[in-house]
């Protein structure tokens, strides 16, 4: 397992190269964003521990004018005490979708990748859970973040 911290920035001018600067857990981070021409956003990701801060200030700037045109954004956490911790979520989801988890297991060894992302929409939190087998096929689930109840599933294309 690894923690991945991801940022996405949508800008009106995609011809510039953008950077981000922020601090998490007393550690300063700065990096250049990559442009994703399919999604039309600038992205940055790094393997860092999940932040414990309730707010993080991000400063974005382009490499040509840096401080002259910087943009600061205060991001607040949407995760509160009602959101299930990851171990509890996986226990609940694996129980509800035991057939899918069993198909991807060899005895006590889980032979797939689990991707989990917390989603937030309309003041509600949900978990996206993706189980990807060795062939790259993903069984996707959407679960309630408070109860872990699986609300929807999507089978990989045959």
Coordinates of N, CA and C in Angstrom, one line a residue:
X1 N 0.8 -1.2 0.0 CA 0.0 0.0 0.0 C 0.9 1.2 0.0
X2 N 0.4 2.3 -0.7 CA 1.1 3.5 -0.6 C 0.1 4.7 -0.7
X3 N 0.5 5.7 0.0 CA -0.4 6.9 0.0 C 0.0 7.8 -1.2
X4 N -0.9 8.2 -1.9 CA -0.7 9.1 -3.0 C -1.5 10.4 -2.8
X5 N -0.8 11.5 -2.9 CA -1.4 12.8 -2.7 C -1.4 13.4 -4.1
X6 N -2.6 13.8 -4.6 CA -2.8 14.3 -5.9 C -3.5 15.6 -6.0
X7 N -3.0 16.5 -6.9 CA -3.6 17.8 -7.1 C -4.0 17.9 -8.6
X8 N -5.0 18.6 -8.9 CA -5.4 18.9 -10.3 C -5.8 20.4 -10.3
X9 N -5.2 21.1 -11.3 CA -5.5 22.5 -11.5 C -6.0 22.8 -12.9
X10 N -7.2 23.4 -13.0 CA -7.7 23.8 -14.3 C -7.4 25.2 -14.5
X11 N -6.9 25.6 -15.7 CA -6.5 27.0 -15.9 C -7.0 27.4 -17.3
X12 N -7.2 28.7 -17.5 CA -7.7 29.2 -18.8 C -6.5 29.2 -19.8
X13 N -5.3 29.2 -19.3 CA -4.1 29.2 -20.2 C -3.3 27.9 -20.0
X14 N -3.5 27.0 -20.9 CA -2.7 25.7 -20.8 C -1.4 25.7 -21.5
X15 N -0.9 26.9 -21.9 CA 0.4 27.0 -22.6 C 1.5 27.2 -21.6
X16 N 1.1 27.6 -20.4 CA 2.1 27.9 -19.4 C 2.5 26.6 -18.5
X17 N 3.6 26.7 -17.9 CA 4.0 25.6 -17.0 C 3.8 26.1 -15.6
X18 N 3.0 25.3 -14.8 CA 2.6 25.7 -13.5 C 3.3 24.9 -12.4
X19 N 3.5 25.5 -11.2 CA 4.1 24.9 -10.1 C 3.2 25.1 -8.9
X20 N 3.4 24.2 -7.9 CA 2.6 24.3 -6.6 C 3.5 24.3 -5.4
X21 N 3.1 25.0 -4.4 CA 3.9 25.1 -3.1 C 2.9 25.0 -2.0
X22 N 3.2 24.1 -1.0 CA 2.4 24.0 0.2 C 3.1 23.3 1.3
X23 N 2.5 23.2 2.4 CA 3.2 22.6 3.6 C 2.2 21.6 4.2
X24 N 2.7 20.4 4.5 CA 1.9 19.4 5.2 C 2.7 18.7 6.3
X25 N 2.2 18.6 7.5 CA 2.9 17.9 8.5 C 4.2 18.5 8.8
X26 N 4.3 19.8 8.7 CA 5.6 20.5 9.0 C 6.6 20.4 7.9
X27 N 6.3 19.8 6.8 CA 7.2 19.6 5.6 C 6.7 20.4 4.5
X28 N 7.7 21.1 3.9 CA 7.3 22.0 2.7 C 7.5 21.1 1.4
X29 N 6.5 21.4 0.5 CA 6.6 20.7 -0.8 C 6.5 21.7 -1.9
X30 N 7.1 21.5 -3.0 CA 7.0 22.3 -4.2 C 7.3 21.4 -5.4
X31 N 6.5 21.6 -6.4 CA 6.8 20.8 -7.6 C 6.1 21.4 -8.8
X32 N 6.6 20.9 -10.0 CA 6.0 21.3 -11.3 C 4.8 20.4 -11.6
X33 N 3.8 21.0 -12.1 CA 2.6 20.2 -12.5 C 2.8 19.7 -13.9
X34 N 2.2 18.6 -14.2 CA 2.2 18.0 -15.6 C 0.9 18.3 -16.2
X35 N 0.9 18.6 -17.5 CA -0.3 18.8 -18.2 C -0.9 17.5 -18.8
X36 N -2.2 17.3 -18.5 CA -2.9 16.1 -19.0 C -3.8 16.6 -20.1
X37 N -3.4 16.4 -21.3 CA -4.1 16.9 -22.5 C -5.4 16.2 -22.8
X38 N -5.7 15.1 -22.1 CA -6.9 14.4 -22.3 C -8.0 15.1 -21.4
X39 N -7.6 15.3 -20.1 CA -8.5 15.9 -19.2 C -8.5 17.4 -19.2
X40 N -7.4 17.9 -19.8 CA -7.2 19.4 -19.9 C -7.0 20.0 -18.5
X41 N -6.2 19.4 -17.7 CA -5.8 19.9 -16.4 C -4.4 19.7 -16.2
X42 N -3.8 20.4 -15.2 CA -2.5 20.3 -14.8 C -2.5 19.5 -13.5
X43 N -1.6 18.4 -13.4 CA -1.7 17.5 -12.3 C -0.3 17.4 -11.6
X44 N -0.4 17.1 -10.3 CA 0.8 16.8 -9.5 C 0.5 15.7 -8.6
X45 N 1.4 14.8 -8.4 CA 1.2 13.7 -7.4 C 2.5 13.3 -6.8
X46 N 2.4 12.9 -5.5 CA 3.6 12.5 -4.8 C 3.2 11.5 -3.7
X47 N 4.1 10.6 -3.4 CA 3.8 9.6 -2.3 C 4.2 10.3 -1.0
X48 N 3.2 10.8 -0.3 CA 3.4 11.4 1.0 C 2.3 10.9 1.9
X49 N 2.5 10.8 3.3 CA 1.5 10.4 4.2 C 0.2 11.2 4.1
X50 N -0.9 10.6 4.4 CA -2.1 11.3 4.4 C -2.1 12.5 5.3
X51 N -2.4 13.7 4.9 CA -2.4 14.9 5.8 C -3.4 14.8 6.9
X52 N -3.0 15.3 8.1 CA -3.8 15.3 9.2 C -4.4 16.7 9.4
X53 N -3.9 17.7 8.7 CA -4.4 19.0 8.8 C -5.9 19.1 8.3
X54 N -6.6 20.0 8.9 CA -8.0 20.2 8.5 C -8.1 21.3 7.4
X55 N -7.0 22.0 7.2 CA -6.9 23.0 6.1 C -5.4 23.0 5.6
X56 N -5.3 23.2 4.3 CA -4.0 23.3 3.6 C -4.1 24.5 2.6
X57 N -3.1 25.4 2.7 CA -3.0 26.4 1.7 C -2.1 26.1 0.6
X58 N -2.6 26.1 -0.6 CA -1.8 25.8 -1.8 C -1.5 27.1 -2.6
X59 N -0.3 27.3 -3.0 CA 0.0 28.4 -3.8 C 0.5 27.9 -5.2
X60 N -0.3 28.3 -6.2 CA 0.1 27.9 -7.6 C 0.6 29.1 -8.3
X61 N 1.6 28.9 -9.2 CA 2.2 30.0 -10.0 C 2.8 29.4 -11.2
X62 N 2.9 30.3 -12.2 CA 3.5 29.8 -13.5 C 5.0 30.1 -13.4
X63 N 5.8 29.3 -14.1 CA 7.3 29.3 -13.9 C 7.9 30.6 -14.5
X64 N 7.2 31.3 -15.4 CA 7.7 32.5 -16.0 C 7.6 33.7 -15.1
X65 N 6.4 33.9 -14.4 CA 6.2 35.1 -13.6 C 6.1 34.8 -12.1
X66 N 6.2 33.6 -11.7 CA 6.1 33.1 -10.3 C 5.3 34.0 -9.4
X67 N 5.8 34.8 -8.5 CA 5.1 35.5 -7.5 C 4.1 36.5 -8.0
X68 N 4.4 37.1 -9.2 CA 3.6 38.1 -9.8 C 2.2 37.7 -10.1
X69 N 2.0 36.4 -10.4 CA 0.7 35.9 -10.8 C 0.3 34.7 -10.0
X70 N 0.7 34.6 -8.7 CA 0.4 33.4 -7.9 C -1.0 33.4 -7.5
X71 N -1.5 32.3 -7.3 CA -2.9 32.1 -6.8 C -2.9 31.2 -5.6
X72 N -3.4 31.7 -4.5 CA -3.5 30.9 -3.2 C -4.9 30.4 -3.0
X73 N -5.0 29.1 -2.7 CA -6.2 28.4 -2.5 C -6.2 27.7 -1.1
X74 N -7.2 28.0 -0.3 CA -7.3 27.4 1.0 C -8.2 26.2 0.9
X75 N -7.7 25.0 1.0 CA -8.5 23.7 0.9 C -8.8 23.2 2.3
X76 N -10.1 22.9 2.5 CA -10.6 22.4 3.8 C -10.9 20.9 3.6
X77 N -10.6 20.1 4.6 CA -10.9 18.7 4.6 C -12.4 18.5 4.6
X78 N -12.9 17.6 3.8 CA -14.3 17.2 3.9 C -14.5 15.9 4.7
X79 N -13.4 15.4 5.2 CA -13.5 14.1 5.9 C -13.7 14.5 7.4
X80 N -14.8 14.0 8.0 CA -15.0 14.2 9.4 C -15.1 12.9 10.2
X81 N -15.5 12.9 11.4 CA -15.5 11.7 12.3 C -16.5 10.7 11.8
X82 N -17.4 11.0 11.0 CA -18.5 10.1 10.5 C -18.0 9.2 9.4
X83 N -16.9 9.6 8.7 CA -16.4 8.9 7.6 C -15.6 7.6 8.1
X84 N -15.9 6.5 7.5 CA -15.3 5.2 8.0 C -13.8 5.2 7.7
X85 N -13.0 4.7 8.6 CA -11.6 4.6 8.3 C -11.4 3.4 7.3
X86 N -10.3 3.5 6.6 CA -10.1 2.5 5.5 C -10.2 1.1 5.9
X87 N -9.6 0.6 7.0 CA -9.8 -0.8 7.4 C -11.2 -1.2 7.6
X88 N -12.0 -0.3 8.2 CA -13.5 -0.6 8.4 C -14.2 -0.7 7.1
X89 N -13.9 0.3 6.2 CA -14.5 0.3 4.9 C -14.3 -1.0 4.1
X90 N -13.0 -1.4 4.1 CA -12.6 -2.6 3.3 C -13.3 -3.9 3.9
X91 N -13.4 -3.9 5.2 CA -14.0 -5.1 5.9 C -15.5 -5.1 5.5
X92 N -16.2 -4.0 5.5 CA -17.6 -4.0 5.1 C -17.8 -4.3 3.6
X93 N -17.0 -3.7 2.8 CA -17.1 -3.9 1.3 C -16.8 -5.3 0.9
X94 N -15.7 -5.9 1.5 CA -15.3 -7.2 1.2 C -16.4 -8.2 1.7
X95 N -17.1 -7.9 2.7 CA -18.2 -8.8 3.2 C -19.4 -8.7 2.2
X96 N -19.7 -7.5 1.8 CA -20.9 -7.3 0.8 C -20.6 -7.9 -0.5
X97 N -19.4 -7.7 -1.0 CA -19.0 -8.2 -2.3 C -18.0 -9.3 -2.2
X98 N -18.3 -10.3 -1.4 CA -17.3 -11.4 -1.1 C -17.0 -12.2 -2.3
X99 N -17.9 -12.4 -3.2 CA -17.7 -13.1 -4.5 C -16.6 -12.5 -5.3
X100 N -16.6 -11.2 -5.4 CA -15.6 -10.5 -6.2 C -14.2 -10.6 -5.5
X101 N -14.2 -10.4 -4.2 CA -12.9 -10.5 -3.5 C -12.4 -12.0 -3.5
X102 N -13.3 -13.0 -3.4 CA -12.8 -14.4 -3.5 C -12.3 -14.7 -4.9
X103 N -12.9 -14.2 -5.9 CA -12.4 -14.5 -7.3 C -11.0 -13.9 -7.5
X104 N -10.6 -12.9 -6.8 CA -9.3 -12.3 -6.9 C -8.3 -12.7 -5.8
X105 N -8.6 -13.8 -5.1 CA -7.8 -14.3 -4.1 C -7.3 -15.7 -4.4
X106 N -6.1 -16.0 -3.9 CA -5.5 -17.4 -4.0 C -5.2 -17.8 -2.6
X107 N -6.2 -18.5 -2.0 CA -6.1 -18.8 -0.6 C -6.2 -17.5 0.2
X108 N -5.2 -17.2 1.0 CA -5.2 -16.0 1.9 C -4.5 -14.8 1.2
X109 N -4.1 -15.0 -0.1 CA -3.3 -14.0 -0.8 C -4.3 -13.3 -1.8
X110 N -4.4 -12.0 -1.6 CA -5.2 -11.2 -2.5 C -4.3 -10.8 -3.8
X111 N -4.8 -11.2 -4.9 CA -4.0 -11.1 -6.2 C -4.5 -10.0 -7.1
X112 N -4.7 -8.9 -6.5 CA -5.2 -7.7 -7.3 C -4.8 -6.4 -6.6
X113 N -5.1 -5.3 -7.3 CA -4.8 -4.0 -6.7 C -6.1 -3.4 -6.2
X114 N -6.1 -2.8 -5.1 CA -7.2 -2.1 -4.6 C -6.9 -0.6 -4.6
X115 N -7.8 0.2 -5.3 CA -7.7 1.6 -5.4 C -8.9 2.2 -4.7
X116 N -8.6 3.1 -3.7 CA -9.7 3.7 -2.9 C -9.5 5.2 -3.0
X117 N -10.7 5.9 -3.2 CA -10.6 7.3 -3.3 C -11.9 7.9 -2.6
X118 N -11.7 8.9 -1.7 CA -12.8 9.5 -1.1 C -13.4 10.6 -2.0
X119 N -14.7 10.5 -2.3 CA -15.3 11.5 -3.2 C -16.3 12.4 -2.3
X120 N -16.4 13.6 -2.8 CA -17.3 14.6 -2.1 C -18.2 15.3 -3.1
X121 N -19.5 15.2 -2.9 CA -20.4 15.9 -3.8 C -21.7 16.2 -3.0
X122 N -22.2 17.4 -3.2 CA -23.4 17.9 -2.5 C -23.4 17.6 -1.0
X123 N -22.3 18.0 -0.4 CA -22.1 17.8 1.1 C -22.2 16.4 1.5
X124 N -22.0 15.4 0.7 CA -21.9 14.0 1.0 C -20.6 13.4 0.6
X125 N -20.1 12.5 1.4 CA -18.9 11.7 1.1 C -19.2 10.3 0.7
X126 N -18.5 9.9 -0.3 CA -18.6 8.5 -0.8 C -17.2 8.0 -1.0
X127 N -17.1 6.6 -1.1 CA -15.8 6.0 -1.4 C -16.0 5.3 -2.8
X128 N -15.0 5.6 -3.6 CA -14.9 4.8 -4.9 C -13.8 3.7 -4.5
X129 N -14.2 2.4 -4.8 CA -13.3 1.3 -4.6 C -13.1 0.6 -5.9
X130 N -11.9 0.4 -6.4 CA -11.7 -0.3 -7.6 C -10.8 -1.5 -7.3
X131 N -11.2 -2.7 -7.8 CA -10.4 -3.9 -7.7 C -9.9 -4.3 -9.1
X132 N -8.6 -4.2 -9.3 CA -8.0 -4.4 -10.6 C -7.2 -5.7 -10.6
X133 N -7.6 -6.6 -11.5 CA -6.9 -7.9 -11.6 C -5.6 -7.7 -12.4
X134 N -4.9 -8.8 -12.5 CA -3.6 -8.8 -13.2 C -3.7 -8.5 -14.7
X135 N -4.9 -8.7 -15.2 CA -5.1 -8.4 -16.6 C -5.5 -6.9 -16.9
X136 N -5.7 -6.2 -15.8 CA -6.1 -4.8 -15.9 C -7.5 -4.5 -15.9
X137 N -8.3 -5.5 -15.6 CA -9.8 -5.4 -15.5 C -10.2 -4.9 -14.2
X138 N -11.0 -3.9 -14.1 CA -11.4 -3.3 -12.8 C -12.9 -3.5 -12.5
X139 N -13.2 -4.0 -11.3 CA -14.5 -4.1 -10.8 C -14.6 -2.9 -9.9
X140 N -15.6 -2.0 -10.2 CA -15.7 -0.7 -9.4 C -16.9 -0.7 -8.5
X141 N -16.8 -0.1 -7.4 CA -17.9 0.1 -6.4 C -17.9 1.5 -5.9
X142 N -19.1 1.9 -5.6 CA -19.4 3.2 -4.9 C -20.0 2.9 -3.6
X143 N -19.4 3.3 -2.5 CA -19.9 3.0 -1.2 C -20.2 4.3 -0.4
X144 N -21.2 4.2 0.5 CA -21.5 5.3 1.4 C -20.3 5.4 2.3
X145 N -19.8 6.6 2.5 CA -18.6 6.8 3.4 C -18.8 6.6 4.8
X146 N -20.1 6.7 5.3 CA -20.4 6.6 6.7 C -20.7 5.2 7.1
X147 N -21.3 4.4 6.2 CA -21.8 3.1 6.6 C -21.0 2.0 5.8
X148 N -20.4 2.3 4.7 CA -19.6 1.3 3.9 C -20.6 0.5 3.0
X149 N -21.9 0.8 3.0 CA -22.8 0.1 2.2 C -22.5 0.4 0.7
X150 N -22.4 -0.7 -0.1 CA -22.2 -0.6 -1.5 C -23.4 -0.1 -2.2
X151 N -23.3 1.1 -2.8 CA -24.5 1.7 -3.5 C -24.6 1.3 -4.9
X152 N -23.5 1.1 -5.6 CA -23.5 0.8 -7.0 C -22.2 0.0 -7.3
X153 N -22.3 -0.8 -8.4 CA -21.1 -1.6 -8.8 C -21.1 -1.5 -10.4
X154 N -19.9 -1.8 -10.9 CA -19.7 -1.8 -12.3 C -18.7 -2.9 -12.7
X155 N -19.2 -3.8 -13.5 CA -18.3 -5.0 -13.9 C -17.4 -4.5 -15.0
X156 N -16.2 -5.1 -15.1 CA -15.3 -4.8 -16.2 C -15.9 -5.2 -17.5
X157 N -15.6 -4.5 -18.6 CA -16.1 -4.9 -19.9 C -15.5 -6.2 -20.3
X158 N -16.3 -7.1 -20.8 CA -15.9 -8.5 -21.2 C -15.1 -8.4 -22.5

